[in-house]
Amino acid sequence: MEQIKVRVLHQVWVYQKDIVDIFGYKSPSGLLKKFREFCDTHPSFFSPHKPYLMHDKSLIQYDIYCFAFYFENRGLLDAGSRSIKFQDDVERLKEVYG
């Protein structure tokens, strides 16, 4: 008999215009590009969350929790710090942005 572990995963998807409203960034294109580059170079960092969905070049949805974590810690993450973990902060992010 095999035991299966199920994890309920709630992801909240937003568009670029929603990020403008939530974070107060007037033009977040550069920041979102850096976020996608970080996600592509560190594919398992936000696991089991999928940080963004690219339907085509002009239609991209972002996981609010992943982006918020990157937004709050981008200096450390871009510098390559391994001292912070996404999983340690997920519950707080859900309370704040959920």
N, CA, C and O of each residue as an XYZ file, in Angstrom:
392
protein
N       0.843     -1.173      0.000
C       0.000      0.000      0.000
C       0.888      1.235      0.000
O       1.803      1.358      0.813
N       0.607      2.136     -0.913
C       1.367      3.376     -0.993
C       0.582      4.501     -0.347
O      -0.639      4.594     -0.474
N       1.306      5.338      0.335
C       0.683      6.486      0.991
C       0.894      7.717      0.112
O       2.005      8.000     -0.337
N      -0.174      8.420     -0.114
C      -0.109      9.618     -0.941
C      -0.327     10.826     -0.048
O      -1.267     10.870      0.745
N       0.551     11.798     -0.188
C       0.425     13.024      0.590
C      -0.116     14.117     -0.337
O       0.462     14.404     -1.385
N      -1.213     14.706      0.062
C      -1.849     15.746     -0.739
C      -1.651     17.082     -0.048
O      -1.855     17.209      1.160
N      -1.255     18.065     -0.817
C      -1.062     19.402     -0.281
C      -1.975     20.360     -1.043
O      -1.869     20.487     -2.263
N      -2.856     21.021     -0.332
C      -3.739     21.995     -0.957
C      -2.932     23.260     -1.222
O      -2.270     23.792     -0.332
N      -3.001     23.719     -2.437
C      -2.204     24.869     -2.841
C      -3.132     25.932     -3.412
O      -3.760     25.733     -4.452
N      -3.211     27.062     -2.720
C      -4.023     28.177     -3.188
C      -3.096     29.217     -3.783
O      -2.239     29.771     -3.094
N      -3.272     29.474     -5.054
C      -2.477     30.493     -5.707
C      -3.400     31.612     -6.160
O      -4.484     31.370     -6.691
N      -2.959     32.820     -5.944
C      -3.720     33.993     -6.347
C      -2.962     34.641     -7.502
O      -1.831     35.097     -7.337
N      -3.587     34.677     -8.652
C      -2.937     35.191     -9.851
C      -3.336     36.639    -10.096
O      -4.500     37.010     -9.941
N      -2.354     37.455    -10.483
C      -2.598     38.859    -10.797
C      -1.906     39.207    -12.116
O      -0.983     38.524    -12.558
N      -2.380     40.281    -12.719
C      -1.774     40.814    -13.939
C      -0.911     42.022    -13.579
O      -0.915     42.479    -12.436
N      -0.179     42.527    -14.553
C       0.692     43.678    -14.324
C      -0.092     44.872    -13.805
O       0.392     45.585    -12.926
N      -1.290     45.108    -14.325
C      -2.092     46.252    -13.863
C      -2.481     46.101    -12.399
O      -2.612     47.100    -11.690
N      -2.669     44.860    -11.931
C      -2.982     44.628    -10.525
C      -1.766     44.916     -9.640
O      -1.910     45.424     -8.527
N      -0.585     44.594    -10.133
C       0.642     44.875     -9.384
C       0.831     46.376     -9.237
O       1.307     46.850     -8.205
N       0.457     47.127    -10.272
C       0.509     48.591    -10.191
C      -0.365     49.076     -9.043
O       0.047     49.943     -8.272
N      -1.567     48.524     -8.923
C      -2.503     48.935     -7.872
C      -2.055     48.486     -6.485
O      -2.119     49.265     -5.534
N      -1.606     47.250     -6.360
C      -1.270     46.695     -5.050
C       0.016     47.281     -4.485
O       0.066     47.641     -3.309
N       1.054     47.380     -5.307
C       2.368     47.796     -4.820
C       2.683     49.263     -5.082
O       3.696     49.770     -4.600
N       1.834     49.953     -5.837
C       2.041     51.373     -6.076
C       3.173     51.675     -7.044
O       3.686     52.794     -7.059
N       3.565     50.717     -7.838
C       4.592     50.922     -8.860
C       3.909     51.435    -10.116
O       2.966     50.808    -10.599
N       4.360     52.557    -10.656
C       3.707     53.106    -11.837
C       4.112     52.363    -13.108
O       3.301     52.210    -14.022
N       5.350     51.906    -13.170
C       5.827     51.176    -14.337
C       6.679     49.997    -13.875
O       7.904     50.106    -13.808
N       6.041     48.876    -13.555
C       6.791     47.741    -13.000
C       7.404     46.810    -14.048
O       7.835     45.711    -13.699
N       7.456     47.207    -15.303
C       7.938     46.313    -16.356
C       9.349     45.797    -16.084
O       9.607     44.601    -16.215
N      10.253     46.682    -15.709
C      11.628     46.271    -15.426
C      11.710     45.335    -14.237
O      12.445     44.347    -14.264
N      10.957     45.644    -13.196
C      10.940     44.807    -11.996
C      10.351     43.429    -12.302
O      10.857     42.417    -11.817
N       9.294     43.386    -13.097
C       8.691     42.104    -13.462
C       9.623     41.282    -14.343
O       9.653     40.055    -14.247
N      10.374     41.949    -15.189
C      11.356     41.245    -16.024
C      12.437     40.621    -15.147
O      12.816     39.469    -15.363
N      12.936     41.365    -14.162
C      13.936     40.819    -13.232
C      13.359     39.657    -12.429
O      14.054     38.676    -12.166
N      12.083     39.767    -12.037
C      11.421     38.687    -11.312
C      11.363     37.423    -12.169
O      11.668     36.334    -11.684
N      10.975     37.557    -13.434
C      10.915     36.392    -14.321
C      12.299     35.792    -14.535
O      12.445     34.570    -14.574
N      13.320     36.644    -14.673
C      14.693     36.147    -14.834
C      15.136     35.377    -13.596
O      15.763     34.324    -13.704
N      14.804     35.914    -12.402
C      15.150     35.215    -11.168
C      14.461     33.850    -11.120
O      15.080     32.847    -10.767
N      13.194     33.823    -11.471
C      12.432     32.556    -11.454
C      12.990     31.554    -12.456
O      13.027     30.354    -12.184
N      13.419     32.041    -13.605
C      13.958     31.141    -14.624
C      15.329     30.594    -14.225
O      15.660     29.455    -14.555
N      16.121     31.388    -13.524
C      17.443     30.917    -13.108
C      17.397     30.098    -11.822
O      18.332     29.348    -11.538
N      16.323     30.228    -11.038
C      16.132     29.461     -9.804
C      14.770     28.763     -9.869
O      13.843     29.159     -9.162
N      14.638     27.726    -10.710
C      13.313     27.143    -10.965
C      12.628     26.491     -9.769
O      11.403     26.377     -9.765
N      13.364     26.067     -8.770
C      12.724     25.393     -7.641
C      12.631     26.268     -6.389
O      12.240     25.777     -5.330
N      12.977     27.533     -6.485
C      12.989     28.405     -5.314
C      11.596     28.571     -4.709
O      11.449     28.532     -3.487
N      10.581     28.754     -5.536
C       9.223     28.983     -5.053
C       8.390     27.698     -4.996
O       7.180     27.760     -4.777
N       9.007     26.569     -5.184
C       8.300     25.294     -5.191
C       7.510     25.096     -3.905
O       8.033     25.401     -2.833
N       6.301     24.610     -3.956
C       5.523     24.074     -5.064
C       4.724     25.118     -5.833
O       3.956     24.754     -6.724
N       4.874     26.381     -5.527
C       4.171     27.442     -6.263
C       4.816     27.641     -7.626
O       6.030     27.503     -7.778
N       4.001     27.961     -8.604
C       4.502     28.348     -9.915
C       4.464     29.869     -9.937
O       3.384     30.453     -9.839
N       5.619     30.531    -10.063
C       5.669     31.988     -9.890
C       4.957     32.812    -10.963
O       4.454     33.897    -10.670
N       4.909     32.321    -12.183
C       4.186     33.071    -13.215
C       3.742     32.132    -14.326
O       4.321     31.067    -14.538
N       2.707     32.552    -15.021
C       2.188     31.827    -16.183
C       2.286     32.751    -17.385
O       1.743     33.856    -17.371
N       2.969     32.306    -18.413
C       3.093     33.120    -19.621
C       2.212     32.513    -20.700
O       2.538     31.476    -21.278
N       1.089     33.174    -20.965
C       0.180     32.705    -22.005
C       0.708     33.108    -23.381
O       0.653     32.323    -24.328
N       1.203     34.302    -23.483
C       1.978     34.796    -24.621
C       2.782     35.979    -24.117
O       2.696     36.318    -22.937
N       3.549     36.605    -24.964
C       4.453     37.681    -24.520
C       3.722     38.846    -23.849
O       4.280     39.508    -22.974
N       2.493     39.094    -24.253
C       1.771     40.243    -23.703
C       0.807     39.877    -22.577
O       0.263     40.769    -21.926
N       0.586     38.592    -22.335
C      -0.357     38.170    -21.308
C       0.343     37.237    -20.314
O       0.486     36.038    -20.552
N       0.767     37.820    -19.206
C       1.483     37.066    -18.176
C       0.757     37.261    -16.857
O       0.402     38.382    -16.493
N       0.536     36.164    -16.140
C      -0.062     36.217    -14.819
C       1.015     35.872    -13.794
O       1.866     35.015    -14.031
N       0.962     36.557    -12.650
C       1.957     36.373    -11.595
C       1.288     35.865    -10.329
O       0.187     36.291     -9.981
N       1.964     34.948     -9.644
C       1.504     34.500     -8.331
C       1.832     35.629     -7.354
O       2.995     36.007     -7.209
N       0.828     36.161     -6.694
C       1.011     37.324     -5.826
C       1.954     37.023     -4.668
O       2.723     37.894     -4.262
N       1.909     35.808     -4.130
C       2.768     35.472     -2.999
C       4.241     35.424     -3.414
O       5.107     35.936     -2.704
N       4.514     34.814     -4.551
C       5.894     34.733     -5.042
C       6.427     36.126     -5.373
O       7.548     36.481     -5.008
N       5.601     36.906     -6.071
C       6.070     38.244     -6.430
C       6.257     39.117     -5.196
O       7.229     39.869     -5.117
N       5.349     39.031     -4.235
C       5.469     39.842     -3.017
C       6.740     39.475     -2.257
O       7.431     40.354     -1.743
N       7.049     38.184     -2.183
C       8.282     37.763     -1.506
C       9.500     38.328     -2.234
O      10.432     38.823     -1.600
N       9.492     38.253     -3.562
C      10.595     38.814     -4.340
C      10.673     40.327     -4.158
O      11.760     40.879     -3.990
N       9.531     40.991     -4.191
C       9.488     42.446     -4.053
C      10.075     42.895     -2.719
O      10.827     43.868     -2.666
N       9.731     42.187     -1.641
C      10.201     42.559     -0.309
C      11.665     42.213     -0.077
O      12.326     42.856      0.738
N      12.182     41.214     -0.776
C      13.542     40.725     -0.516
C      14.431     40.758     -1.751
O      15.423     40.031     -1.807
N      14.103     41.579     -2.739
C      14.813     41.535     -4.012
C      16.297     41.845     -3.909
O      17.087     41.300     -4.680
N      16.695     42.698     -2.986
C      18.125     42.989     -2.824
C      18.907     41.755     -2.419
O      19.965     41.466     -2.979
N      18.387     41.036     -1.454
C      19.059     39.813     -0.999
C      18.985     38.705     -2.048
O      19.965     37.995     -2.272
N      17.836     38.557     -2.685
C      17.680     37.493     -3.672
C      18.543     37.730     -4.905
O      19.150     36.793     -5.424
N      18.605     38.963     -5.375
C      19.440     39.264     -6.538
C      20.925     39.120     -6.216
O      21.733     38.840     -7.101
N      21.280     39.312     -4.949
C      22.682     39.158     -4.541
C      23.046     37.689     -4.331
O      24.223     37.369     -4.163
N      22.060     36.793     -4.337
C      22.336     35.372     -4.199
C      22.311     34.857     -2.780
O      22.868     33.795     -2.503
N      21.686     35.572     -1.880
C      21.618     35.143     -0.483
C      20.804     33.864     -0.359
O      19.761     33.713     -0.995
N      21.289     32.953      0.463
C      20.571     31.708      0.711
C      20.004     31.670      2.124
O      19.521     30.633      2.579
N      20.065     32.792      2.807
C      19.624     32.823      4.199
C      18.117     32.969      4.347
O      17.587     32.724      5.431
N      17.417     33.356      3.298
C      15.962     33.511      3.389
C      15.293     32.447      2.536
O      15.770     32.101      1.455
N      14.193     31.942      3.037
C      13.465     30.873      2.362
C      12.015     31.302      2.157
O      11.385     31.859      3.056
N      11.505     31.035      0.970
C      10.126     31.373      0.638
C       9.143     30.631      1.536
O       8.165     31.216      2.001
N       9.394     29.360      1.780
C       8.471     28.539      2.570
C       8.333     29.034      4.007
O       7.290     28.832      4.628
N       9.362     29.676      4.541
C       9.288     30.209      5.904
C       8.357     31.415      6.008
O       7.900     31.756      7.099
N       8.080     32.055      4.887
C       7.324     33.306      4.888
C       5.940     33.198      4.233
O       5.215     34.191      4.170
N       5.570     32.032      3.754
C       4.323     31.871      3.009
C       3.097     32.233      3.842
O       2.202     32.918      3.346
N       3.038     31.797      5.073
C       1.856     32.078      5.901
C       1.657     33.574      6.119
O       0.528     34.062      6.070
N       2.737     34.299      6.357
C       2.642     35.748      6.522
C       2.169     36.407      5.230
O       1.331     37.308      5.254
N       2.709     35.951      4.111
C       2.312     36.519      2.830
C       0.833     36.271      2.542
O       0.155     37.130      1.978
N       0.335     35.102      2.928
C      -1.081     34.801      2.733
C      -1.959     35.717      3.567
O      -3.025     36.137      3.115
N      -1.522     36.031      4.777
C      -2.287     36.945      5.631
C      -2.293     38.360      5.072
O      -3.319     39.040      5.087
N      -1.148     38.792      4.584
C      -1.022     40.168      4.103
C      -1.684     40.354      2.728
O      -2.429     41.314      2.530
N      -1.421     39.450      1.786
C      -1.870     39.634      0.402
C      -3.042     38.755      0.014
O      -3.567     38.891     -1.091
N      -3.467     37.856      0.889
C      -4.551     36.928      0.555
C      -5.853     37.583      0.727
O      -6.891     36.964      0.494
